[in-house]
PDB file of C-alpha atoms in Angstrom:
ATOM      1  CA  UNK A   1     -12.463  21.002  -4.927  1.00  0.00           C
ATOM      2  CA  UNK A   2      -9.186  22.944  -4.940  1.00  0.00           C
ATOM      3  CA  UNK A   3      -7.011  23.434  -1.987  1.00  0.00           C
ATOM      4  CA  UNK A   4      -4.375  26.173  -1.745  1.00  0.00           C
ATOM      5  CA  UNK A   5      -1.987  26.429   1.336  1.00  0.00           C
ATOM      6  CA  UNK A   6      -0.375  29.668   2.181  1.00  0.00           C
ATOM      7  CA  UNK A   7       2.863  30.019   0.481  1.00  0.00           C
ATOM      8  CA  UNK A   8       6.315  31.412   1.642  1.00  0.00           C
ATOM      9  CA  UNK A   9       6.772  34.864   0.283  1.00  0.00           C
ATOM     10  CA  UNK A  10       8.378  34.669  -2.965  1.00  0.00           C
ATOM     11  CA  UNK A  11       7.069  31.077  -3.827  1.00  0.00           C
ATOM     12  CA  UNK A  12       3.818  29.640  -5.269  1.00  0.00           C
ATOM     13  CA  UNK A  13       1.760  27.315  -3.331  1.00  0.00           C
ATOM     14  CA  UNK A  14       1.213  23.946  -4.856  1.00  0.00           C
ATOM     15  CA  UNK A  15      -2.608  23.551  -5.430  1.00  0.00           C
ATOM     16  CA  UNK A  16      -4.559  20.555  -4.484  1.00  0.00           C
ATOM     17  CA  UNK A  17      -7.242  19.295  -6.682  1.00  0.00           C
ATOM     18  CA  UNK A  18      -9.433  16.921  -5.062  1.00  0.00           C
ATOM     19  CA  UNK A  19     -11.731  14.402  -6.396  1.00  0.00           C
ATOM     20  CA  UNK A  20     -13.768  11.519  -4.539  1.00  0.00           C
ATOM     21  CA  UNK A  21     -12.809   8.268  -6.037  1.00  0.00           C
ATOM     22  CA  UNK A  22     -13.840   4.452  -5.037  1.00  0.00           C
ATOM     23  CA  UNK A  23     -14.868   5.523  -1.533  1.00  0.00           C
ATOM     24  CA  UNK A  24     -11.743   7.562  -0.820  1.00  0.00           C
ATOM     25  CA  UNK A  25     -10.042  10.612  -2.283  1.00  0.00           C
ATOM     26  CA  UNK A  26      -7.522  11.390  -4.867  1.00  0.00           C
ATOM     27  CA  UNK A  27      -5.643  14.458  -4.766  1.00  0.00           C
ATOM     28  CA  UNK A  28      -3.788  15.717  -8.073  1.00  0.00           C
ATOM     29  CA  UNK A  29      -0.907  18.233  -7.655  1.00  0.00           C
ATOM     30  CA  UNK A  30       2.319  19.385  -8.551  1.00  0.00           C
ATOM     31  CA  UNK A  31       5.328  17.954  -6.929  1.00  0.00           C
ATOM     32  CA  UNK A  32       6.422  19.613  -3.590  1.00  0.00           C
ATOM     33  CA  UNK A  33       8.950  22.490  -4.524  1.00  0.00           C
ATOM     34  CA  UNK A  34       7.280  23.036  -7.892  1.00  0.00           C
ATOM     35  CA  UNK A  35       6.501  26.693  -6.871  1.00  0.00           C
ATOM     36  CA  UNK A  36       9.754  27.130  -4.700  1.00  0.00           C
ATOM     37  CA  UNK A  37       8.913  26.123  -1.319  1.00  0.00           C
ATOM     38  CA  UNK A  38       9.572  22.260  -0.899  1.00  0.00           C
ATOM     39  CA  UNK A  39       9.412  22.246   2.944  1.00  0.00           C
ATOM     40  CA  UNK A  40       6.241  24.059   3.049  1.00  0.00           C
ATOM     41  CA  UNK A  41       4.706  22.005   0.114  1.00  0.00           C
ATOM     42  CA  UNK A  42       5.789  18.653   1.813  1.00  0.00           C
ATOM     43  CA  UNK A  43       4.200  19.786   5.116  1.00  0.00           C
ATOM     44  CA  UNK A  44       1.060  20.643   3.398  1.00  0.00           C
ATOM     45  CA  UNK A  45       1.034  17.283   1.561  1.00  0.00           C
ATOM     46  CA  UNK A  46       1.837  15.221   4.709  1.00  0.00           C
ATOM     47  CA  UNK A  47      -0.789  17.074   6.662  1.00  0.00           C
ATOM     48  CA  UNK A  48      -3.439  15.458   4.405  1.00  0.00           C
ATOM     49  CA  UNK A  49      -2.331  12.085   5.675  1.00  0.00           C
ATOM     50  CA  UNK A  50      -2.292  10.261   2.380  1.00  0.00           C
ATOM     51  CA  UNK A  51      -1.896   6.393   2.447  1.00  0.00           C
ATOM     52  CA  UNK A  52      -0.160   6.586  -0.968  1.00  0.00           C
ATOM     53  CA  UNK A  53       1.737   8.977  -2.889  1.00  0.00           C
ATOM     54  CA  UNK A  54       2.444   8.327  -6.724  1.00  0.00           C
ATOM     55  CA  UNK A  55       4.913  10.563  -8.438  1.00  0.00           C
ATOM     56  CA  UNK A  56       5.046  10.410 -12.117  1.00  0.00           C
ATOM     57  CA  UNK A  57       8.328  12.335 -13.400  1.00  0.00           C
ATOM     58  CA  UNK A  58      11.837  11.988 -14.163  1.00  0.00           C
ATOM     59  CA  UNK A  59      14.861  12.255 -11.707  1.00  0.00           C
ATOM     60  CA  UNK A  60      15.978  15.541 -13.186  1.00  0.00           C
ATOM     61  CA  UNK A  61      12.477  16.978 -12.632  1.00  0.00           C
ATOM     62  CA  UNK A  62      12.869  16.095  -8.843  1.00  0.00           C
ATOM     63  CA  UNK A  63      16.186  17.915  -8.824  1.00  0.00           C
ATOM     64  CA  UNK A  64      14.918  21.012 -10.482  1.00  0.00           C
ATOM     65  CA  UNK A  65      12.190  21.301  -7.823  1.00  0.00           C
ATOM     66  CA  UNK A  66      14.774  20.757  -4.978  1.00  0.00           C
ATOM     67  CA  UNK A  67      12.908  17.439  -4.058  1.00  0.00           C
ATOM     68  CA  UNK A  68      15.573  14.855  -4.533  1.00  0.00           C
ATOM     69  CA  UNK A  69      14.678  13.148  -1.143  1.00  0.00           C
ATOM     70  CA  UNK A  70      10.939  13.189  -1.813  1.00  0.00           C
ATOM     71  CA  UNK A  71      10.425   9.654  -1.578  1.00  0.00           C
ATOM     72  CA  UNK A  72      12.196   9.199   1.640  1.00  0.00           C
ATOM     73  CA  UNK A  73      10.438  12.052   3.227  1.00  0.00           C
ATOM     74  CA  UNK A  74       7.077  10.728   2.404  1.00  0.00           C
ATOM     75  CA  UNK A  75       7.830   7.262   3.425  1.00  0.00           C
ATOM     76  CA  UNK A  76       9.106   8.811   6.762  1.00  0.00           C
ATOM     77  CA  UNK A  77       5.731  10.293   7.170  1.00  0.00           C
ATOM     78  CA  UNK A  78       4.034   6.929   6.904  1.00  0.00           C
ATOM     79  CA  UNK A  79       2.782   6.856   3.430  1.00  0.00           C
ATOM     80  CA  UNK A  80       3.633   4.485   0.701  1.00  0.00           C
ATOM     81  CA  UNK A  81       5.402   6.235  -2.170  1.00  0.00           C
ATOM     82  CA  UNK A  82       5.608   4.857  -5.819  1.00  0.00           C
ATOM     83  CA  UNK A  83       7.854   6.559  -8.411  1.00  0.00           C
ATOM     84  CA  UNK A  84       7.162   6.072 -12.212  1.00  0.00           C
ATOM     85  CA  UNK A  85       9.590   7.305 -14.697  1.00  0.00           C
ATOM     86  CA  UNK A  86       7.465   8.897 -17.476  1.00  0.00           C
ATOM     87  CA  UNK A  87       8.652  11.599 -19.725  1.00  0.00           C
ATOM     88  CA  UNK A  88       6.614  14.835 -20.401  1.00  0.00           C
ATOM     89  CA  UNK A  89       4.039  14.117 -22.797  1.00  0.00           C
ATOM     90  CA  UNK A  90       4.881  10.571 -22.804  1.00  0.00           C
ATOM     91  CA  UNK A  91       2.994   7.317 -21.672  1.00  0.00           C
ATOM     92  CA  UNK A  92       4.406   4.670 -19.516  1.00  0.00           C
ATOM     93  CA  UNK A  93       7.271   2.430 -20.764  1.00  0.00           C
ATOM     94  CA  UNK A  94       7.038  -1.270 -20.699  1.00  0.00           C
ATOM     95  CA  UNK A  95       8.821  -1.156 -17.332  1.00  0.00           C
ATOM     96  CA  UNK A  96       6.208   1.104 -15.825  1.00  0.00           C
ATOM     97  CA  UNK A  97       3.606  -0.982 -17.536  1.00  0.00           C
ATOM     98  CA  UNK A  98       4.841  -4.002 -15.553  1.00  0.00           C
ATOM     99  CA  UNK A  99       5.012  -1.975 -12.410  1.00  0.00           C
ATOM    100  CA  UNK A 100       1.620  -0.418 -12.635  1.00  0.00           C
ATOM    101  CA  UNK A 101      -0.781  -3.354 -11.385  1.00  0.00           C
ATOM    102  CA  UNK A 102       0.845  -3.581  -7.890  1.00  0.00           C
ATOM    103  CA  UNK A 103       0.583   0.341  -7.595  1.00  0.00           C
ATOM    104  CA  UNK A 104      -2.853   0.359  -8.879  1.00  0.00           C
ATOM    105  CA  UNK A 105      -4.083  -2.529  -6.650  1.00  0.00           C
ATOM    106  CA  UNK A 106      -2.513  -0.735  -3.541  1.00  0.00           C
ATOM    107  CA  UNK A 107      -4.100   2.578  -4.606  1.00  0.00           C
ATOM    108  CA  UNK A 108      -7.553   1.253  -5.015  1.00  0.00           C
ATOM    109  CA  UNK A 109      -7.493  -0.558  -1.679  1.00  0.00           C
ATOM    110  CA  UNK A 110      -6.480   2.443  -0.059  1.00  0.00           C
ATOM    111  CA  UNK A 111      -9.423   4.378  -1.778  1.00  0.00           C
ATOM    112  CA  UNK A 112     -11.824   1.740  -0.855  1.00  0.00           C
ATOM    113  CA  UNK A 113     -11.067   2.007   2.811  1.00  0.00           C
ATOM    114  CA  UNK A 114     -11.753   5.736   2.620  1.00  0.00           C
ATOM    115  CA  UNK A 115      -8.075   6.698   2.434  1.00  0.00           C
ATOM    116  CA  UNK A 116      -6.321   9.296   0.244  1.00  0.00           C
ATOM    117  CA  UNK A 117      -4.002   8.868  -2.677  1.00  0.00           C
ATOM    118  CA  UNK A 118      -1.766  11.788  -3.828  1.00  0.00           C
ATOM    119  CA  UNK A 119      -0.818  11.577  -7.645  1.00  0.00           C
ATOM    120  CA  UNK A 120       1.605  14.256  -8.644  1.00  0.00           C
ATOM    121  CA  UNK A 121       3.994  15.403 -11.601  1.00  0.00           C
ATOM    122  CA  UNK A 122       5.931  18.335 -12.250  1.00  0.00           C
ATOM    123  CA  UNK A 123       3.043  20.718 -13.040  1.00  0.00           C
ATOM    124  CA  UNK A 124       0.062  18.438 -11.372  1.00  0.00           C
ATOM    125  CA  UNK A 125      -1.347  17.860 -14.893  1.00  0.00           C
ATOM    126  CA  UNK A 126      -0.497  15.644 -18.035  1.00  0.00           C
ATOM    127  CA  UNK A 127       1.167  12.481 -16.565  1.00  0.00           C
ATOM    128  CA  UNK A 128      -0.520  13.007 -13.215  1.00  0.00           C
ATOM    129  CA  UNK A 129      -3.966  13.340 -14.746  1.00  0.00           C
ATOM    130  CA  UNK A 130      -3.378  10.190 -16.907  1.00  0.00           C
ATOM    131  CA  UNK A 131      -2.893   8.187 -13.792  1.00  0.00           C
ATOM    132  CA  UNK A 132      -5.552   9.658 -11.844  1.00  0.00           C
ATOM    133  CA  UNK A 133      -8.003   8.865 -14.990  1.00  0.00           C
ATOM    134  CA  UNK A 134      -6.610   5.599 -14.977  1.00  0.00           C
ATOM    135  CA  UNK A 135      -7.317   5.032 -11.408  1.00  0.00           C
ATOM    136  CA  UNK A 136     -10.830   6.472 -11.953  1.00  0.00           C
ATOM    137  CA  UNK A 137     -11.587   3.818 -14.575  1.00  0.00           C
ATOM    138  CA  UNK A 138      -9.966   0.973 -12.590  1.00  0.00           C
ATOM    139  CA  UNK A 139     -12.216   1.801  -9.534  1.00  0.00           C
ATOM    140  CA  UNK A 140     -15.333   1.291 -11.903  1.00  0.00           C
ATOM    141  CA  UNK A 141     -15.984   4.718 -13.525  1.00  0.00           C
ATOM    142  CA  UNK A 142     -16.935   4.600 -17.140  1.00  0.00           C
ATOM    143  CA  UNK A 143     -14.064   6.309 -19.254  1.00  0.00           C
ATOM    144  CA  UNK A 144     -16.121   8.992 -20.695  1.00  0.00           C
ATOM    145  CA  UNK A 145     -17.636  10.157 -17.252  1.00  0.00           C
ATOM    146  CA  UNK A 146     -14.284   9.751 -15.420  1.00  0.00           C
ATOM    147  CA  UNK A 147     -12.706  12.023 -18.229  1.00  0.00           C
ATOM    148  CA  UNK A 148     -15.681  14.531 -17.871  1.00  0.00           C
ATOM    149  CA  UNK A 149     -15.319  14.532 -14.290  1.00  0.00           C
ATOM    150  CA  UNK A 150     -11.800  14.974 -14.064  1.00  0.00           C
ATOM    151  CA  UNK A 151     -11.801  17.884 -16.618  1.00  0.00           C
ATOM    152  CA  UNK A 152     -14.379  19.840 -14.455  1.00  0.00           C
ATOM    153  CA  UNK A 153     -12.099  19.645 -11.429  1.00  0.00           C
ATOM    154  CA  UNK A 154      -8.795  20.489 -13.166  1.00  0.00           C
ATOM    155  CA  UNK A 155      -9.128  20.992 -17.000  1.00  0.00           C
ATOM    156  CA  UNK A 156      -5.343  21.145 -17.478  1.00  0.00           C
ATOM    157  CA  UNK A 157      -5.045  17.476 -15.962  1.00  0.00           C
ATOM    158  CA  UNK A 158      -5.922  16.077 -19.327  1.00  0.00           C
ATOM    159  CA  UNK A 159      -2.850  15.201 -21.156  1.00  0.00           C
ATOM    160  CA  UNK A 160      -1.955  14.239 -24.482  1.00  0.00           C
ATOM    161  CA  UNK A 161      -4.321  12.021 -26.786  1.00  0.00           C
ATOM    162  CA  UNK A 162      -1.801   9.121 -26.241  1.00  0.00           C
ATOM    163  CA  UNK A 163      -1.956   9.737 -22.478  1.00  0.00           C
ATOM    164  CA  UNK A 164      -5.791   9.463 -22.626  1.00  0.00           C
ATOM    165  CA  UNK A 165      -5.801   6.515 -24.511  1.00  0.00           C
ATOM    166  CA  UNK A 166      -3.266   4.851 -22.014  1.00  0.00           C
ATOM    167  CA  UNK A 167      -5.565   5.728 -19.243  1.00  0.00           C
ATOM    168  CA  UNK A 168      -8.878   4.638 -21.037  1.00  0.00           C
ATOM    169  CA  UNK A 169      -7.337   1.414 -22.372  1.00  0.00           C
ATOM    170  CA  UNK A 170      -7.770  -0.038 -18.742  1.00  0.00           C
ATOM    171  CA  UNK A 171     -10.033  -2.565 -17.951  1.00  0.00           C
ATOM    172  CA  UNK A 172     -12.975  -1.133 -16.060  1.00  0.00           C
ATOM    173  CA  UNK A 173     -13.526  -2.910 -12.693  1.00  0.00           C
ATOM    174  CA  UNK A 174     -17.155  -3.357 -11.123  1.00  0.00           C
ATOM    175  CA  UNK A 175     -17.667  -0.480  -8.970  1.00  0.00           C
ATOM    176  CA  UNK A 176     -17.657  -1.088  -5.360  1.00  0.00           C
ATOM    177  CA  UNK A 177     -20.515   0.641  -3.268  1.00  0.00           C
ATOM    178  CA  UNK A 178     -19.140   1.205   0.288  1.00  0.00           C
ATOM    179  CA  UNK A 179     -21.137   2.089   3.296  1.00  0.00           C
ATOM    180  CA  UNK A 180     -19.043   3.922   6.025  1.00  0.00           C
ATOM    181  CA  UNK A 181     -20.314   3.671   9.409  1.00  0.00           C
TER     182      UNK A 181
END
């Protein structure tokens, strides 16, 4: 599913690509402000009431979108925020690799409880797609099936071969079947 909010005149709305994963919902998107309307995009993002937001980008990319205060604004609205510094077209550094397990466990717990996790990069593809694919696999999906499902929702989400390899090297957890009452 793809959701597009109404944008301010002269700006492009940030589009949300929505996937059910692990009992919850993952939203793949560009960062607020990428289309020129930071306030409107941020309002749309927080209206989804995510449990967690994962931003995969560099500080200069936040600045170019006018989103320098993004993390604090997200936390002020009650969501957890994880910011991973990953360059365009690259895979996570050893420092990001060390921090990933904590973020992954928290994201999968939120999803298992029926929550929403937003994953974003400047364009909502490549790096964000790499993280979404990794979470899908860690939540129990087979890598090839997860990749196919992600590409049907947002084909540009699939990044470089190295990014796909990083996502697919993750150990697949047993799928958890949840019956929500």
